[in-house]
């Protein structure tokens, strides 16, 4: 690594060593990345293509629980199987001398070190907050691990619990994470991450207490133009000031409602098909544009995580507000006329949410929606009751996990000194071997029961203290693994900055689209944070990856592969029967790499025949033709194919590169006994090199 003259870092996502083994989706991903790496090596690059194992976390622990085997015993066995029986049989050019395993104390020592740097830099903090809880996995989940209200791991509906947890301040980096100019990321990556970060422009608007008290409800809205149509204000059940805005007469009803709402997942609360429930709090506020009294409600379709956790309801121009107003007999006041005079509520079943001109809006009548938004916010801001603002969907990254199989968070709690970071010289905080590793489901980690781990001494005062018993999310392990690959032999530091200057940012990172809003986003955040803290050279630029390419999904006979369907394709039998090259080429030929393809057993036979023809051609005895022809057409075909395959390999268009080679093979067979020997040898060599 220290002497490379033309370095090229070709990275692929290291696998979880859980389950029975790799499936063809892994071979698809790794095979495509390896093909690209081989191409780069043939173009004169010094290729660095390492491999390792993302071996901590819920995937491995759940598999261990299912098998009834301790993860510390099961995971090493799985790693050996993945490496020796599967990855090495793929024929990929992995650099095994740089193998990493996130469960190795020598690795997670530095994961804990990174946590401490973030903690000292004010980017890691502990707070009590409503969090996502999976009742099946018995642990908290980051927002990114909740898909449609379900746990992304087990598809169980996610609940809300209020727990004290550790977070990383990824929200400090929202604008920088929205800037993709420092790297070549696909449009899909940019769209998915931008959507997840969820930047929205709008205004914060203050609604005063109708009884003249000093209290205010601050609402964030992207549609201040509809203020004249407001008929209520609604607070999320988690709103911190809900009790303040509840009268004594309404308190018991509101509290019952809040308890019911907290048992529902965000997806259930946001579902358009369910009734919009709520409770009147007994209080009113004043609409700042017209002085109208608006009732204050608590409603579970208002979520705490976006904006201020409060909305003003304009039923004529928001579908959920309309459902709520109809359910609770609240006024419906249209204030935007559509350009084509489309009916609006109450004369229409659906809310009108588009552009138009304002009506029933006092001095703003006749303005377009955009004009009215600017004018209303400016006028309210001049009165001190509104502020233009930006809000984001992205929330701080919840990294606490109430599980066993992960790196302990390196914090100690002392009754005298409070929260104390573990000194760096005491790292790693080793995960103890405990037979009681099953999750408790109480909001506490199984490590709580390991007295010899929990009880320790304060590093500052020497008095009795307790260790943090939560472990960190395995996405923190994988947020920096590409850095460790470069310096696996170093025991005094996580990475060597001189090596980083030579090899980073990663030249090509190939991975799955499912990781866009988790792993890839987290890795970008950790890079930027460590750079800000002085641990990564600023000269390397703002992004860890020069180029990030997402591949598609492999399905089987038109259906997504799953254990429940019994259609998971394991590569071993195909490698045994046909060889790794045939399987890899078949997978890459199925369709565009970014789209994936449909694995069908009968489809592989065409690739078997292709390789058979290529083998027979390459091994056939060569003899000079008695009457050689003018081989110009063969030479032209060779150069056309070289140009086409080169262009396709640059763009990871493997399927069309393979198609070009198939066409070239046909041409070679036509010329096998007619080309001059020198031309033939060069043409055949070019085919073999491109196929390799």
Tab-separated table of C-alpha atoms in Angstrom, residues 487-658:
chain	number	residue	atom	x	y	z
A	487	UNK	CA	-4.087	0.251	8.393
A	488	UNK	CA	-5.040	-3.128	9.846
A	489	UNK	CA	-1.502	-3.701	11.106
A	490	UNK	CA	-1.459	-0.483	13.143
A	491	UNK	CA	-2.143	-0.945	16.858
A	492	UNK	CA	-1.420	2.620	17.938
A	493	UNK	CA	-4.020	4.391	15.801
A	494	UNK	CA	-7.180	3.576	13.830
A	495	UNK	CA	-5.652	4.628	10.509
A	496	UNK	CA	-2.488	6.088	9.058
A	497	UNK	CA	-3.115	9.525	7.564
A	498	UNK	CA	-0.253	9.117	5.088
A	499	UNK	CA	-1.991	6.027	3.752
A	500	UNK	CA	-5.278	7.917	3.603
A	501	UNK	CA	-3.612	10.613	1.529
A	502	UNK	CA	-2.530	7.952	-0.961
A	503	UNK	CA	-5.700	5.830	-1.091
A	504	UNK	CA	-8.670	7.954	-0.020
A	505	UNK	CA	-11.320	8.964	-0.894
A	506	UNK	CA	-12.437	5.527	-2.068
A	507	UNK	CA	-12.331	5.531	-5.861
A	508	UNK	CA	-15.340	3.260	-6.350
A	509	UNK	CA	-17.870	2.018	-3.799
A	510	UNK	CA	-20.444	-0.499	-5.019
A	511	UNK	CA	-23.358	-1.440	-2.801
A	512	UNK	CA	-27.066	-2.005	-2.450
A	513	UNK	CA	-29.764	0.611	-2.847
A	514	UNK	CA	-31.226	-0.449	0.527
A	515	UNK	CA	-28.276	1.180	2.304
A	516	UNK	CA	-28.700	4.668	0.828
A	517	UNK	CA	-30.508	6.180	3.815
A	518	UNK	CA	-28.554	4.279	6.451
A	519	UNK	CA	-25.018	3.060	5.893
A	520	UNK	CA	-24.037	5.432	3.083
A	521	UNK	CA	-25.501	8.460	4.857
A	522	UNK	CA	-23.889	7.518	8.177
A	523	UNK	CA	-20.501	6.962	6.527
A	524	UNK	CA	-20.650	10.424	4.950
A	525	UNK	CA	-21.556	11.973	8.317
A	526	UNK	CA	-18.758	10.202	10.223
A	527	UNK	CA	-16.202	11.260	7.595
A	528	UNK	CA	-17.258	14.904	7.817
A	529	UNK	CA	-17.365	14.851	11.630
A	530	UNK	CA	-13.928	13.244	11.974
A	531	UNK	CA	-12.570	15.705	9.453
A	532	UNK	CA	-13.964	18.618	11.473
A	533	UNK	CA	-12.370	17.164	14.606
A	534	UNK	CA	-8.968	17.006	12.907
A	535	UNK	CA	-8.665	13.237	12.519
A	536	UNK	CA	-8.944	13.066	8.711
A	537	UNK	CA	-6.891	15.424	6.513
A	538	UNK	CA	-8.980	18.271	5.125
A	539	UNK	CA	-7.092	17.968	1.828
A	540	UNK	CA	-8.975	14.750	1.117
A	541	UNK	CA	-12.162	16.697	0.488
A	542	UNK	CA	-15.696	16.539	1.871
A	543	UNK	CA	-16.690	13.001	0.823
A	544	UNK	CA	-15.334	9.535	1.711
A	545	UNK	CA	-16.222	8.071	-1.702
A	546	UNK	CA	-15.285	9.538	-5.067
A	547	UNK	CA	-17.897	7.418	-6.793
A	548	UNK	CA	-20.826	5.539	-5.247
A	549	UNK	CA	-22.748	3.121	-7.447
A	550	UNK	CA	-25.908	1.312	-6.353
A	551	UNK	CA	-26.847	-2.028	-7.850
A	552	UNK	CA	-30.306	-3.506	-8.178
A	553	UNK	CA	-31.981	-6.493	-6.587
A	554	UNK	CA	-31.887	-10.113	-7.711
A	555	UNK	CA	-35.288	-11.821	-7.598
A	556	UNK	CA	-36.183	-15.464	-8.299
A	557	UNK	CA	-38.770	-16.411	-10.926
A	558	UNK	CA	-40.457	-13.016	-10.619
A	559	UNK	CA	-40.594	-12.956	-6.806
A	560	UNK	CA	-38.407	-11.376	-4.166
A	561	UNK	CA	-36.259	-14.010	-2.487
A	562	UNK	CA	-37.162	-14.876	1.103
A	563	UNK	CA	-36.831	-17.832	3.438
A	564	UNK	CA	-40.606	-17.944	3.917
A	565	UNK	CA	-41.093	-18.501	0.173
A	566	UNK	CA	-38.307	-21.057	0.127
A	567	UNK	CA	-36.805	-19.451	-2.976
A	568	UNK	CA	-33.463	-18.146	-1.681
A	569	UNK	CA	-30.787	-19.084	-4.217
A	570	UNK	CA	-27.564	-20.262	-2.578
A	571	UNK	CA	-24.569	-19.958	-4.940
A	572	UNK	CA	-22.741	-23.092	-3.761
A	573	UNK	CA	-24.696	-25.585	-5.864
A	574	UNK	CA	-24.329	-23.491	-9.017
A	575	UNK	CA	-20.596	-23.064	-8.485
A	576	UNK	CA	-20.316	-26.827	-7.925
A	577	UNK	CA	-22.233	-27.556	-11.112
A	578	UNK	CA	-21.123	-24.828	-13.500
A	579	UNK	CA	-18.178	-22.997	-11.936
A	580	UNK	CA	-17.936	-19.504	-10.475
A	581	UNK	CA	-17.258	-17.791	-13.810
A	582	UNK	CA	-20.468	-19.083	-15.378
A	583	UNK	CA	-22.553	-18.027	-12.368
A	584	UNK	CA	-20.991	-14.563	-12.191
A	585	UNK	CA	-21.391	-13.882	-15.906
A	586	UNK	CA	-24.989	-15.123	-15.853
A	587	UNK	CA	-25.862	-12.810	-12.961
A	588	UNK	CA	-24.273	-9.795	-14.646
A	589	UNK	CA	-25.928	-10.598	-17.985
A	590	UNK	CA	-29.483	-10.669	-16.582
A	591	UNK	CA	-30.026	-6.926	-16.882
A	592	UNK	CA	-28.583	-3.486	-16.129
A	593	UNK	CA	-26.466	-3.620	-12.967
A	594	UNK	CA	-28.391	-0.801	-11.327
A	595	UNK	CA	-31.709	-2.611	-11.918
A	596	UNK	CA	-30.890	-6.214	-10.980
A	597	UNK	CA	-32.599	-9.146	-12.618
A	598	UNK	CA	-34.725	-12.260	-12.392
A	599	UNK	CA	-32.774	-15.448	-11.651
A	600	UNK	CA	-34.184	-18.393	-13.598
A	601	UNK	CA	-32.522	-21.782	-13.650
A	602	UNK	CA	-33.050	-22.229	-17.379
A	603	UNK	CA	-31.373	-18.888	-18.101
A	604	UNK	CA	-27.939	-20.043	-17.006
A	605	UNK	CA	-27.770	-22.656	-19.784
A	606	UNK	CA	-27.107	-19.997	-22.415
A	607	UNK	CA	-24.051	-18.817	-20.485
A	608	UNK	CA	-22.855	-22.421	-20.127
A	609	UNK	CA	-22.998	-22.754	-23.929
A	610	UNK	CA	-21.206	-19.422	-24.366
A	611	UNK	CA	-18.338	-20.535	-22.133
A	612	UNK	CA	-18.207	-23.899	-23.902
A	613	UNK	CA	-17.813	-22.193	-27.262
A	614	UNK	CA	-15.186	-19.825	-25.855
A	615	UNK	CA	-13.258	-22.727	-24.308
A	616	UNK	CA	-13.275	-24.767	-27.504
A	617	UNK	CA	-12.141	-21.778	-29.514
A	618	UNK	CA	-9.335	-20.881	-27.099
A	619	UNK	CA	-8.003	-24.445	-26.799
A	620	UNK	CA	-8.316	-25.471	-30.440
A	621	UNK	CA	-4.974	-26.176	-32.166
A	622	UNK	CA	-3.875	-23.194	-34.203
A	623	UNK	CA	-2.635	-23.637	-37.723
A	624	UNK	CA	-2.007	-21.089	-40.392
A	625	UNK	CA	-4.731	-20.998	-43.048
A	626	UNK	CA	-3.692	-22.175	-46.500
A	627	UNK	CA	-5.266	-19.140	-48.132
A	628	UNK	CA	-5.589	-16.320	-45.535
A	629	UNK	CA	-8.152	-13.625	-46.279
A	630	UNK	CA	-7.874	-9.909	-45.814
A	631	UNK	CA	-8.580	-9.723	-42.052
A	632	UNK	CA	-9.568	-6.056	-41.992
A	633	UNK	CA	-13.193	-6.891	-41.003
A	634	UNK	CA	-11.910	-8.987	-38.074
A	635	UNK	CA	-9.593	-6.213	-36.935
A	636	UNK	CA	-12.423	-3.703	-37.143
A	637	UNK	CA	-14.652	-5.997	-35.096
A	638	UNK	CA	-11.875	-6.357	-32.522
A	639	UNK	CA	-11.424	-2.597	-32.153
A	640	UNK	CA	-15.191	-2.004	-32.057
A	641	UNK	CA	-15.531	-4.573	-29.291
A	642	UNK	CA	-12.597	-3.189	-27.305
A	643	UNK	CA	-14.107	0.296	-27.494
A	644	UNK	CA	-17.592	-0.946	-26.588
A	645	UNK	CA	-16.458	-3.117	-23.661
A	646	UNK	CA	-14.223	-0.325	-22.351
A	647	UNK	CA	-17.092	2.174	-22.402
A	648	UNK	CA	-19.444	-0.323	-20.785
A	649	UNK	CA	-16.989	-1.273	-18.048
A	650	UNK	CA	-16.467	2.399	-17.197
A	651	UNK	CA	-20.224	2.724	-16.738
A	652	UNK	CA	-20.658	-0.694	-15.053
A	653	UNK	CA	-22.888	-1.747	-17.948
A	654	UNK	CA	-21.822	-5.365	-17.594
A	655	UNK	CA	-24.791	-6.853	-19.444
A	656	UNK	CA	-24.093	-4.957	-22.658
A	657	UNK	CA	-20.345	-5.621	-22.361
A	658	UNK	CA	-21.110	-9.356	-22.191
